[in-house]
Coordinates of C-alpha atoms in Angstrom, one line a residue:
X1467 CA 0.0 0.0 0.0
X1468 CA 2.4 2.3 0.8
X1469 CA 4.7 1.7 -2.3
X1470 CA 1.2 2.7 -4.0
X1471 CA 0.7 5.7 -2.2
X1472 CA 4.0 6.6 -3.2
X1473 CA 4.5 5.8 -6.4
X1474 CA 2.1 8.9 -7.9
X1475 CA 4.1 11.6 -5.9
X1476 CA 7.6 9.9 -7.2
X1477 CA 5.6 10.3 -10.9
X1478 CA 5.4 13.6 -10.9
X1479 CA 8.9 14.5 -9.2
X1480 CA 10.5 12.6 -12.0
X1481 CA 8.9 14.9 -14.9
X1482 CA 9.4 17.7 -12.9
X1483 CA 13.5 17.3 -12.8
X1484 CA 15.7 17.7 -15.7
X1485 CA 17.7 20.5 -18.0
X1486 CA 14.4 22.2 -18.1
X1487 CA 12.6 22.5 -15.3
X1488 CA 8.8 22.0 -14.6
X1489 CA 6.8 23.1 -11.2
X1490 CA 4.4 20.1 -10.2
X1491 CA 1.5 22.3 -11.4
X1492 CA 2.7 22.4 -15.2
X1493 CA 3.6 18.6 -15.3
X1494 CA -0.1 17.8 -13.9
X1495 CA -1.4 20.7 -16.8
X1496 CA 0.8 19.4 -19.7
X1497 CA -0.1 16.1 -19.4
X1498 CA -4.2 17.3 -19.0
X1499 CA -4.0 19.5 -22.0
X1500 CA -2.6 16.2 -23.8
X1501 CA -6.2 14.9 -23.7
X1502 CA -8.3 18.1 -23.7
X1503 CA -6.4 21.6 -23.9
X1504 CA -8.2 23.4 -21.4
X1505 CA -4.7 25.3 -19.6
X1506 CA -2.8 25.8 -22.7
X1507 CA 0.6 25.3 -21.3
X1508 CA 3.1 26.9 -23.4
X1509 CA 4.4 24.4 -26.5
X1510 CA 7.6 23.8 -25.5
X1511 CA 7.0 23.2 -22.2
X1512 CA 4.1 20.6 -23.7
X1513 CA 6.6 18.8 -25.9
X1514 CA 9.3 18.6 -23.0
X1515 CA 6.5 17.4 -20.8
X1516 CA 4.9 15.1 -23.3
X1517 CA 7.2 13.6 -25.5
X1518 CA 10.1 13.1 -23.4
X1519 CA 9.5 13.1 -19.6
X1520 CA 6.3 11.1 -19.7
X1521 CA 7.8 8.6 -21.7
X1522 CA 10.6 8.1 -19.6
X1523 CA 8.2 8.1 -16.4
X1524 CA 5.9 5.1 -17.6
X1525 CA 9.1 3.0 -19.0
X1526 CA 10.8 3.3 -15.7
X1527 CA 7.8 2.0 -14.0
X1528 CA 7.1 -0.4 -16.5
X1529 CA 10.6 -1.1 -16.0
X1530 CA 10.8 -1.8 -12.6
X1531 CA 7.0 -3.2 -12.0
X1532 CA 7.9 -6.1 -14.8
X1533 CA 11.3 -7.0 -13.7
X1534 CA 10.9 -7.2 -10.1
X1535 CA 7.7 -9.4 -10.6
X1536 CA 9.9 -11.7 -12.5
X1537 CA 12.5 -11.5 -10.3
X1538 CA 10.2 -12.4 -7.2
X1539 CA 8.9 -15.7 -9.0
X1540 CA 12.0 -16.9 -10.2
X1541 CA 13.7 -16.5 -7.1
X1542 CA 10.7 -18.6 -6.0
X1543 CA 10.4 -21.5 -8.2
X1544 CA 14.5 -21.6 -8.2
X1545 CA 14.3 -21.2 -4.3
X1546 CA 17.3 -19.3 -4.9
X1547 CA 17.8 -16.0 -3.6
X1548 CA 20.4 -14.8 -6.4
X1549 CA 17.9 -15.9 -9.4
X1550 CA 16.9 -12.8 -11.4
X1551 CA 16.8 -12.5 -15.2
X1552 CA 19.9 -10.6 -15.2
X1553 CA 21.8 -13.3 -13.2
X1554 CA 20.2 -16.1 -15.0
X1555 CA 21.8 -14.1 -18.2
X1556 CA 18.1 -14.1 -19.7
X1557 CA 18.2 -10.5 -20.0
X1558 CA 21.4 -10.4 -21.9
X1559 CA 19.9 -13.2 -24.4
X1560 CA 17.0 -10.9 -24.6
X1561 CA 19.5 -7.6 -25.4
X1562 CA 21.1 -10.2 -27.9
X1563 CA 18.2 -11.1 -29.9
X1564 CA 17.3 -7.5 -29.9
X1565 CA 20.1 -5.9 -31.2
X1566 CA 20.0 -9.0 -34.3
X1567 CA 16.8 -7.6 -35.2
X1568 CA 17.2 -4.2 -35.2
X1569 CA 21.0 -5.0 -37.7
X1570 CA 19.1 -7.1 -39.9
X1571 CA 15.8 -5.9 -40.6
X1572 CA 13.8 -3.9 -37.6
X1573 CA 14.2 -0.8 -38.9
X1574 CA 16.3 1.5 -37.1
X1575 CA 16.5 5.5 -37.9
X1576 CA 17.8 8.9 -36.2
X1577 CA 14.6 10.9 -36.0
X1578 CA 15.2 14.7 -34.1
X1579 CA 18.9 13.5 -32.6
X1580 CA 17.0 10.3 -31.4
X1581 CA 17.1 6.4 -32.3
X1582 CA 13.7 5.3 -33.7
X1583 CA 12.6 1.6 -33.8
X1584 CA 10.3 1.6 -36.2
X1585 CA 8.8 -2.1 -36.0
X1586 CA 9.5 -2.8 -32.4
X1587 CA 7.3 -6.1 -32.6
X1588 CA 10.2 -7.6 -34.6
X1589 CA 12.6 -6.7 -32.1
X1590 CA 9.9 -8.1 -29.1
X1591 CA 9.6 -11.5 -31.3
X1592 CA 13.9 -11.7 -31.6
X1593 CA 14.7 -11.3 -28.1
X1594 CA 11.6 -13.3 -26.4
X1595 CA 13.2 -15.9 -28.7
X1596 CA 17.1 -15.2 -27.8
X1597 CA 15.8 -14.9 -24.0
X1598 CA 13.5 -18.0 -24.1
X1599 CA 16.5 -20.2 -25.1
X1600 CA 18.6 -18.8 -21.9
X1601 CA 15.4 -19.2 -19.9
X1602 CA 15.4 -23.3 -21.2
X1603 CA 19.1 -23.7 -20.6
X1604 CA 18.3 -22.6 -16.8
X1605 CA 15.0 -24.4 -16.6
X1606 CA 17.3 -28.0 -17.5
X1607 CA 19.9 -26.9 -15.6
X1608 CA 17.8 -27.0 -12.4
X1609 CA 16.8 -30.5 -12.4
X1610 CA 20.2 -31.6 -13.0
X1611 CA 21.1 -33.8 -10.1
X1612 CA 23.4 -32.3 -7.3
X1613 CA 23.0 -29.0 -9.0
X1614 CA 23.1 -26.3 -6.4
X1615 CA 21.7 -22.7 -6.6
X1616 CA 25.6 -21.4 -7.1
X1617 CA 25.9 -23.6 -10.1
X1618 CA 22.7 -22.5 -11.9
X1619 CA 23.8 -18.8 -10.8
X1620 CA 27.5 -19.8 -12.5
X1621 CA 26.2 -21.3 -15.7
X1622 CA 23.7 -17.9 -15.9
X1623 CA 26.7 -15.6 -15.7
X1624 CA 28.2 -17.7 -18.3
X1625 CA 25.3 -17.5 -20.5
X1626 CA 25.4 -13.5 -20.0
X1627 CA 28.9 -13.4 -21.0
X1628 CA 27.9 -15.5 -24.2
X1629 CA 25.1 -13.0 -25.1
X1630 CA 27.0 -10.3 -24.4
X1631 CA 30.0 -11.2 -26.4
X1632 CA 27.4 -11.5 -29.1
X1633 CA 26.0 -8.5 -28.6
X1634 CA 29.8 -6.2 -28.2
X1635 CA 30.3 -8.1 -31.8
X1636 CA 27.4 -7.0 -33.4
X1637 CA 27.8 -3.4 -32.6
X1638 CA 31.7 -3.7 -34.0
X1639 CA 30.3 -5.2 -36.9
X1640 CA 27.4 -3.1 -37.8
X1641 CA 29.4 -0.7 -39.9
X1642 CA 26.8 2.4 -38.5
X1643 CA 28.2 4.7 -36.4
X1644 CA 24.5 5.5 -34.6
X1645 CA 23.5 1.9 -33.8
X1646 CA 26.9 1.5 -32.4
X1647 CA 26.7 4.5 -30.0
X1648 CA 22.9 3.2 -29.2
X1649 CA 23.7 -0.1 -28.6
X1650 CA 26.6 1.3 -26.5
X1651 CA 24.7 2.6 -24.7
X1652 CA 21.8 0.5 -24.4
X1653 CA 24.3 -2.0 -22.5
X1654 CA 24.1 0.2 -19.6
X1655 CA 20.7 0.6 -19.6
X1656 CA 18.8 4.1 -20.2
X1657 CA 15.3 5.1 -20.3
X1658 CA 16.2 8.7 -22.0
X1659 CA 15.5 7.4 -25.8
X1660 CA 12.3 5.7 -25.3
X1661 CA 8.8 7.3 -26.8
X1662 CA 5.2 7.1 -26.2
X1663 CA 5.0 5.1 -29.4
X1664 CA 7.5 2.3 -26.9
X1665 CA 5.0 1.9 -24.2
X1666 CA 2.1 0.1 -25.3
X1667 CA 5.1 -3.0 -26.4
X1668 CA 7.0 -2.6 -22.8
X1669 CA 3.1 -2.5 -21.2
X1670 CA 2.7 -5.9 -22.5
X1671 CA 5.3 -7.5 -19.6
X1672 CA 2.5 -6.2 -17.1
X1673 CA 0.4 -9.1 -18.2
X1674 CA 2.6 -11.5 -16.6
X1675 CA 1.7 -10.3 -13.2
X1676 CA -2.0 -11.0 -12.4
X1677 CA -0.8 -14.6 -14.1
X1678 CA 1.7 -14.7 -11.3
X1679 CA -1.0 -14.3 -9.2
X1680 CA -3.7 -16.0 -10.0
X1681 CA -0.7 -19.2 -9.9
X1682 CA 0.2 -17.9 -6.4
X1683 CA -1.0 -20.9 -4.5
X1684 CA 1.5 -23.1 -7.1
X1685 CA 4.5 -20.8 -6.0
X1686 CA 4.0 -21.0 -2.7
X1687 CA 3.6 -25.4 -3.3
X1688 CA 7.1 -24.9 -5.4
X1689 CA 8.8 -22.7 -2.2
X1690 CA 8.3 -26.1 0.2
X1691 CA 10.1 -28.1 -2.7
X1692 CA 9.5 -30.2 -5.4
X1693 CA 8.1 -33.3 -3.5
X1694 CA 5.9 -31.5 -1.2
X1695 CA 4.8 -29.2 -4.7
X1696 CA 3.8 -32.7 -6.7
X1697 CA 2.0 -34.1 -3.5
X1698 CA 0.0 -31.1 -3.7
X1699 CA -0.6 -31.9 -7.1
X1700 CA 1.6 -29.2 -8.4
X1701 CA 3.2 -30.3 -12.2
X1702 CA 6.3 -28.8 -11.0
X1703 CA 8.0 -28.9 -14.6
X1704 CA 4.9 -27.8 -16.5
X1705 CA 4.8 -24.7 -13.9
X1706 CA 8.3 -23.8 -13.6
X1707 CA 8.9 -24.1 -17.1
X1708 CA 6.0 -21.7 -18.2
X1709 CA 6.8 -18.9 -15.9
X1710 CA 10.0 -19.1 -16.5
X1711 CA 9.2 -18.5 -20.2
X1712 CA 7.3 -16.0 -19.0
X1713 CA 9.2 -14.3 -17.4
X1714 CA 11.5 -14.2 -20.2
X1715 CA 8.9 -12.6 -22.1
X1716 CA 9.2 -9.8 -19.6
X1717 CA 13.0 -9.6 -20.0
X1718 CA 12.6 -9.3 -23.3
X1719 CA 9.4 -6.5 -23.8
X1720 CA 11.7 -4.3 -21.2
X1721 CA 15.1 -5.0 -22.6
X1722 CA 14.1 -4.6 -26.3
X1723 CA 13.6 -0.7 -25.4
X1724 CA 15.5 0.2 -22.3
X1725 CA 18.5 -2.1 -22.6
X1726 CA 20.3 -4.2 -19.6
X1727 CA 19.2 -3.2 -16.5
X1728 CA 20.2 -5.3 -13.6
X1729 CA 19.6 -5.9 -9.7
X1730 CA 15.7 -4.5 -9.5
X1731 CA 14.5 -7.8 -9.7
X1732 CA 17.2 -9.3 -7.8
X1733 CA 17.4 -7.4 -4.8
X1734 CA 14.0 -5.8 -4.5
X1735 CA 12.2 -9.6 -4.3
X1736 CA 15.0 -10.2 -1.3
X1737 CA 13.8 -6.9 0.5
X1738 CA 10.5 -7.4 0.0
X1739 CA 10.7 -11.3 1.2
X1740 CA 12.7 -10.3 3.7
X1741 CA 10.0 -7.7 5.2
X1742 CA 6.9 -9.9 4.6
X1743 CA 8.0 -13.5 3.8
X1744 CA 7.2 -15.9 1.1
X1745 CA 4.4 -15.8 0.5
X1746 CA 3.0 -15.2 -3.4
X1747 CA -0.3 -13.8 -2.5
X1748 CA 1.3 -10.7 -1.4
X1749 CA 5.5 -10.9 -2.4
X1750 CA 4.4 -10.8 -5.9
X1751 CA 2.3 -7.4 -5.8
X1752 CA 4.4 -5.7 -3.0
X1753 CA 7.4 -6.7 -5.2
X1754 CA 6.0 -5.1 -8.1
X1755 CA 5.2 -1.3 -6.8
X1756 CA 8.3 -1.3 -4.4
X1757 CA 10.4 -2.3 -8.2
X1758 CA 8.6 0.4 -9.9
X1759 CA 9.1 2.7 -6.9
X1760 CA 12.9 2.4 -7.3
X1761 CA 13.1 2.5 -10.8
X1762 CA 10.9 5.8 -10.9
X1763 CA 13.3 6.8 -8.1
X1764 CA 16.7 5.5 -9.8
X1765 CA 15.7 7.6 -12.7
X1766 CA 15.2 10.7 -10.6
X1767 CA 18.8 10.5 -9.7
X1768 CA 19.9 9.8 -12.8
X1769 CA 19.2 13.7 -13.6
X1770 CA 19.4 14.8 -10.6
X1771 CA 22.8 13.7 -9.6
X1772 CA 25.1 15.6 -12.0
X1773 CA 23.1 18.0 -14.0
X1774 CA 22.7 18.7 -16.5
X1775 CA 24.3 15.4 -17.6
X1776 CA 21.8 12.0 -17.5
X1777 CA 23.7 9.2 -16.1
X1778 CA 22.0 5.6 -17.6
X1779 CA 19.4 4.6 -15.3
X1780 CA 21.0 1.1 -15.2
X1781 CA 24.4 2.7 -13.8
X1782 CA 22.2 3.9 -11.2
X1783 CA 20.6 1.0 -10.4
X1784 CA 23.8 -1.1 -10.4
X1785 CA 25.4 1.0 -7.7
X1786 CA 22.8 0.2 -5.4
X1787 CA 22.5 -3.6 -6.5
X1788 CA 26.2 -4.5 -6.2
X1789 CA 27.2 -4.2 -3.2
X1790 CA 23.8 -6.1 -2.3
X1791 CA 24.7 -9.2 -4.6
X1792 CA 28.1 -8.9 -2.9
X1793 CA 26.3 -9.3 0.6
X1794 CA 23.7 -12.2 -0.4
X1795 CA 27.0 -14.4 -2.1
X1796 CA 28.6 -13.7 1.2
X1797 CA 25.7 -14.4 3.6
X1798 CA 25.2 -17.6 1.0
X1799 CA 21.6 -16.4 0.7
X1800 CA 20.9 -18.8 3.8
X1801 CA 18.6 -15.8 5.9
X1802 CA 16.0 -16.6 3.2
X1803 CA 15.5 -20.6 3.4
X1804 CA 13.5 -21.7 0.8
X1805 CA 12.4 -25.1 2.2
X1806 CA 15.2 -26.3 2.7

């Protein structure tokens, strides 16, 4: 509730900050005179408002709402703290498949100084495939006998260093200066190139959490393990495998447009656990405004924290997330105990 309560004010604070700034009372006008121009707020204020601040608002929430949702589940059905689709190197798969489509055939101009996708479905479709292959390789990986959560967080790094590699290789290759710099900069993650025209594709990852919830009883069966989730009359593979995929599908919806982002949805599930405990009913929705909380509030500081530069929103988030990853791998994630 209180993530809720908070997430409206955080909204309006991040349109409000930037080169050009904007009282609280123009934001709330702007955006009213988008749909019926009763204030007539002055154009350029309009277009600042508009076409780059909201934009960058509802992607960071997006942003944060869909990856810490996935994060929460896959941490749960893993029962491994450390599981998030950046770990698992799903997201990097996802960047992967994205940056294929845009070299070979997505369509990819410079429109007013900014990149343009111009048939984002095809780069949705090319990484929910790159991202669903790393999802698989996870998804066998965990019933491998004797495979412990280190391992499956091991051979995900490894995979993210594959996709990566991939990735670095097809922005050398690409022979075009301005899908090298935007894939550049796209690795680290940044929020300031996405339009309104983005949103309705990166919305579509929201659909993955009222499934999460309506399968909440099954999470909480696979959190006690996989014999006590198939004497429930859980299908433990059926269920992990599909949200797993599904959660790629969020990877891939998010990191087609914003680029790699890491650590929301691995530490925010942990805090959020850690403050109200495993259970699905509520970890899933708590996990989802608290993500898009932070993300709204990462990309606050982003322009706020040496203006008038615009540091990548995933920079941001990866100095808080860090040194948390450093403190779960040397706590071995044990505080957590996923019926074990």
């Amino acid at each position: 509730m209180a993530g809720g309560l908070a997430l409206f004010p955080l909204m309006i604070l991040d349109m409000m900050i930037g080169a050009y700034g904007v009282s609280p009372i123009v934001v709330l006008k702007a955006v009213i005179d988008a749909v019926d121009p009763i204030f007539n707020v002055p154009h350029d204020t309009y277009l600042v408002v508009w076409q780059i601040r909201l934009p960058e608002t509802l992607a960071s929430l997006i942003l944060g709402a869909s990856l810490a949702s996935a994060g929460s589940v896959l941490q749960g059905i893993l029962r491994n703290p450390l599981a998030s689709t950046y770990t698992l190197g799903v997201s990097a798969a996802a960047g992967f498949g994205a940056a294929v489509a845009i070299l070979l055939g997505a369509g990819y101009v410079i429109k007013y100084y900014l990149p343009v996708i111009t048939r984002p479905y095809l780069v949705i479709i090319a990484a929910f495939i790159a991202s669903s292959l790393a999802a698989l390789l996870v998804y066998f990986l965990s019933f491998i006998k004797g495979a412990s959560p280190i391992t499956i967080i091991l051979a995900g790094v490894a995979v993210m260093f594959i996709f990566s590699t991939g990735t670095s290789l097809i922005q050398y290759f690409s022979g075009n200066p301005d899908v090298s710099h935007a894939i550049a900069m796209w690795m680290l993650g940044s929020v300031s190139n996405v339009t309104l025209n983005y949103i309705p594709y990166m919305a579509l990852s929201l659909l993955a959490i009222p499934y999460y919830v309506l399968i909440s009883w099954r999470l909480n069966a696979l959190n006690l393990g996989d014999d006590v989730a198939h004497s429930l009359g859980v299908n433990v593979r059926s269920t992990r495998l599909t949200v797993m995929l599904v959660a790629a599908f969020q990877a891939a919806a998010t990191v087609s447009f914003v680029g790699l982002v890491g650590f929301v949805d691995l530490v925010i599930p942990n805090i959020v656990r850690a403050i109200i405990g495993n259970d699905n009913r509520y970890l899933i929705p708590a996990s989802t405004l608290m993500g898009a909380d932070v993300t709204v509030l990462a990309d606050v500081v982003s322009k706020a924290l040496v203006p008038p530069y615009v540091i990548p929103i995933g920079v941001v988030l990866s100095m808080i997330g860090a040194p948390y990853l450093l403190a779960i791998i040397i706590s071995r994630g044990t505080q957590y105990g996923y019926g074990q």
